[in-house]
Short mmCIF file of C-alpha atoms in Angstrom, two decimals:
data_model
loop_
_atom_site.label_atom_id
_atom_site.label_comp_id
_atom_site.label_asym_id
_atom_site.label_seq_id
_atom_site.Cartn_x
_atom_site.Cartn_y
_atom_site.Cartn_z
CA MET A 1 7.73 -2.16 -21.84
CA ASP A 2 4.35 -2.65 -22.70
CA ARG A 3 4.05 -6.40 -21.42
CA ILE A 4 6.08 -8.55 -19.28
CA ARG A 5 5.59 -12.28 -18.32
CA LEU A 6 5.51 -13.58 -14.52
CA TRP A 7 5.55 -17.48 -14.13
CA ASP A 8 2.95 -18.49 -16.31
CA LYS A 9 1.13 -15.09 -16.52
CA GLU A 10 1.30 -12.40 -19.02
CA PHE A 11 0.97 -8.39 -18.15
CA GLU A 12 0.25 -6.01 -20.06
CA LEU A 13 1.52 -1.80 -18.85
CA PHE A 14 -1.76 -0.19 -17.10
CA ILE A 15 -0.17 2.80 -15.18
CA PRO A 16 2.71 4.38 -16.30
CA GLU A 17 5.29 5.85 -13.95
CA GLN A 18 4.97 9.29 -13.88
CA LYS A 19 1.03 8.94 -13.21
CA ILE A 20 2.18 7.24 -10.34
CA GLN A 21 4.63 10.14 -9.15
CA ASN A 22 2.37 12.89 -10.07
CA ALA A 23 -0.68 10.88 -7.80
CA ILE A 24 1.66 10.48 -4.25
CA ALA A 25 2.82 14.45 -4.80
CA GLU A 26 -0.49 15.20 -4.71
CA MET A 27 -0.67 12.71 -1.37
CA ALA A 28 2.42 14.42 0.13
CA GLN A 29 0.96 17.89 0.05
CA ARG A 30 -2.31 16.54 1.61
CA ILE A 31 -0.53 14.46 4.25
CA LYS A 32 1.54 17.40 5.33
CA THR A 33 -1.36 19.87 5.74
CA ASP A 34 -2.82 17.09 7.75
CA ILE A 35 -0.65 16.28 10.53
CA ALA A 36 0.90 20.05 10.86
CA ASP A 37 3.25 20.02 14.19
CA SER A 38 1.96 16.29 15.25
CA ASN A 39 4.87 14.32 16.09
CA PRO A 40 3.65 11.35 13.57
CA LEU A 41 4.67 7.52 13.19
CA PHE A 42 4.63 6.50 9.54
CA VAL A 43 3.91 2.47 9.60
CA SER A 44 5.33 1.04 5.87
CA ILE A 45 3.82 -2.44 5.37
CA LEU A 46 5.95 -4.59 3.74
CA ASN A 47 6.73 -5.94 1.11
CA GLY A 48 4.64 -4.71 -1.57
CA ALA A 49 4.60 -0.78 -0.09
CA PHE A 50 8.22 -0.02 0.24
CA MET A 51 8.50 1.58 -3.27
CA PHE A 52 5.21 3.87 -2.36
CA THR A 53 6.80 4.13 1.11
CA SER A 54 10.29 5.58 -0.31
CA ASP A 55 8.37 7.92 -2.68
CA LEU A 56 5.99 9.44 -0.21
CA MET A 57 8.84 9.83 2.85
CA ARG A 58 11.21 11.89 0.02
CA GLU A 59 8.11 13.72 -0.79
CA LEU A 60 7.04 14.85 2.77
CA ASN A 61 10.98 15.68 3.29
CA GLY A 62 10.40 15.79 7.09
CA PRO A 63 11.65 14.72 10.47
CA TYR A 64 9.39 11.99 10.63
CA GLU A 65 9.42 8.60 12.29
CA LEU A 66 9.20 5.39 9.89
CA THR A 67 9.12 1.80 11.20
CA PHE A 68 7.94 -1.40 9.02
CA ALA A 69 5.63 -4.21 9.37
CA ARG A 70 4.36 -7.23 7.39
CA TYR A 71 1.26 -8.99 7.39
CA SER A 72 -0.21 -11.47 4.55
CA SER A 73 -3.67 -12.48 3.52
CA TYR A 74 -2.61 -13.20 0.09
CA ARG A 75 -1.36 -16.36 -2.04
CA GLY A 76 -0.89 -16.15 -5.82
CA THR A 77 -3.68 -13.96 -7.48
CA SER A 78 -6.62 -14.28 -4.38
CA THR A 79 -6.95 -13.63 -0.93
CA THR A 80 -6.85 -16.00 1.95
CA GLY A 81 -9.33 -14.56 3.86
CA SER A 82 -7.27 -14.47 7.32
CA VAL A 83 -4.67 -12.46 8.16
CA GLN A 84 -0.91 -13.57 9.25
CA GLU A 85 1.38 -11.45 11.54
CA ILE A 86 4.71 -11.74 10.33
CA MET A 87 6.62 -8.74 11.48
CA PRO A 88 3.91 -6.84 13.68
CA VAL A 89 4.41 -2.95 14.60
CA LYS A 90 7.27 -3.04 17.24
CA VAL A 91 6.72 1.09 18.20
CA ASP A 92 5.23 2.03 21.58
CA VAL A 93 2.32 3.77 19.42
CA LYS A 94 0.26 4.63 22.80
CA ASP A 95 -1.54 8.49 21.90
CA ARG A 96 0.62 8.78 18.94
CA MET A 97 -0.90 9.78 15.18
CA VAL A 98 -0.17 6.38 12.88
CA PHE A 99 -0.09 6.82 9.20
CA LEU A 100 -0.28 3.02 8.08
CA LEU A 101 1.09 3.15 4.25
CA GLU A 102 0.08 0.66 2.36
CA ASP A 103 0.16 -0.17 -1.18
CA ILE A 104 -3.21 -1.75 -2.61
CA ILE A 105 -6.05 -1.82 -0.72
CA ASP A 106 -8.86 -3.93 -2.45
CA THR A 107 -10.91 -6.18 0.23
CA GLY A 108 -9.56 -3.99 3.35
CA THR A 109 -9.15 -7.34 5.57
CA THR A 110 -5.71 -6.83 6.59
CA MET A 111 -6.00 -2.98 6.71
CA GLN A 112 -8.86 -3.29 9.23
CA TYR A 113 -6.93 -6.27 11.19
CA VAL A 114 -4.23 -3.69 11.61
CA MET A 115 -6.11 -0.36 12.52
CA ASN A 116 -8.10 -2.02 14.90
CA LYS A 117 -5.05 -3.50 16.59
CA LEU A 118 -3.40 -0.57 16.79
CA ARG A 119 -6.41 1.29 18.33
CA GLU A 120 -6.09 -1.19 20.43
CA GLN A 121 -2.32 -0.57 21.59
CA GLY A 122 -3.61 3.12 22.52
CA ALA A 123 -2.75 4.72 18.89
CA ARG A 124 -4.44 8.66 19.26
CA GLU A 125 -5.26 8.16 15.99
CA VAL A 126 -4.78 6.03 13.02
CA ARG A 127 -4.74 7.14 9.50
CA LEU A 128 -4.75 5.00 6.19
CA ALA A 129 -3.02 6.12 3.06
CA THR A 130 -2.78 3.59 0.06
CA MET A 131 -1.08 4.12 -3.61
CA LEU A 132 -4.05 1.86 -5.26
CA TYR A 133 -7.84 1.48 -4.14
CA LYS A 134 -9.92 -0.91 -5.18
CA PRO A 135 -13.25 0.05 -3.81
CA GLU A 136 -15.72 -2.65 -5.99
CA ALA A 137 -13.30 -5.36 -4.01
CA MET A 138 -13.99 -3.96 -0.86
CA ARG A 139 -15.65 -6.76 1.93
CA CYS A 140 -15.58 -4.56 5.10
CA ASN A 141 -16.62 -1.13 6.30
CA LEU A 142 -13.09 0.47 5.56
CA VAL A 143 -12.36 3.48 3.97
CA PRO A 144 -8.87 4.82 3.07
CA ASP A 145 -7.93 8.32 4.00
CA TYR A 146 -5.32 9.15 1.45
CA VAL A 147 -5.71 7.18 -2.24
CA GLY A 148 -3.56 7.46 -5.03
CA LEU A 149 -5.20 6.46 -7.47
CA GLU A 150 -8.58 4.36 -7.51
CA ILE A 151 -8.69 1.17 -9.95
CA PRO A 152 -10.64 -1.38 -10.98
CA THR A 153 -10.34 -5.13 -9.70
CA ASP A 154 -7.59 -6.26 -12.39
CA PHE A 155 -4.71 -8.44 -10.67
CA ILE A 156 -2.08 -5.77 -11.34
CA VAL A 157 2.13 -6.28 -10.75
CA GLY A 158 4.67 -3.63 -10.50
CA TYR A 159 5.47 -0.95 -8.29
CA GLY A 160 5.94 -3.23 -5.08
CA LEU A 161 3.41 -5.31 -6.20
CA ASP A 162 3.60 -8.97 -6.83
CA TYR A 163 2.68 -12.22 -8.37
CA ASP A 164 4.20 -14.77 -6.03
CA GLU A 165 6.97 -12.85 -5.32
CA LEU A 166 8.12 -11.78 -8.93
CA GLY A 167 7.37 -8.26 -10.33
CA ARG A 168 7.96 -5.53 -7.39
CA ALA A 169 10.67 -4.23 -8.89
CA TYR A 170 9.07 -2.63 -12.00
CA ARG A 171 8.67 1.07 -11.93
CA ASP A 172 5.54 1.06 -13.96
CA ILE A 173 2.11 -1.22 -12.68
CA TYR A 174 0.89 -3.63 -15.48
CA LYS A 175 -2.20 -5.52 -15.60
CA LEU A 176 -3.09 -9.15 -15.57
CA LYS A 177 -4.02 -9.64 -19.48
CA SER A 178 -7.11 -11.32 -20.36
CA GLU A 179 -7.00 -14.85 -21.25
#
């Protein structure tokens, strides 16, 4: 599909599924090299990262521990500026290498909050892997360790990303069509 409509907005194809899958395969190779013989904990940030996490874990194809957490800082198409803890990490992270798996990083507010919290809880190391990264939107001192694709600041949906809870299930990524 070249275009989709969600609620009151129209979106156009931006990143096809194959480009996403290629980026994930490359990222998985880097992560495998970096984790070597450690016992990492992967933390998938819901709801958006579920598709990315699933595809990445299949590529990693190993005996890794995976858990889920959920935080929110968005309403509609914009950030609220504050982080709401909906489902915090419940696994003991003390002395562990933790990999946060996120769908998209734009302002960085949520991930900076989560990374600091995990460090306070005793994580030996916290690394950040994101499928999508908007460096122009960054509002804090945060640099992801692994980036699938860098993108401009367009509002996007699909591949786990939503517009008021619609659009997550598309395999491709779509950007908001200019009005």
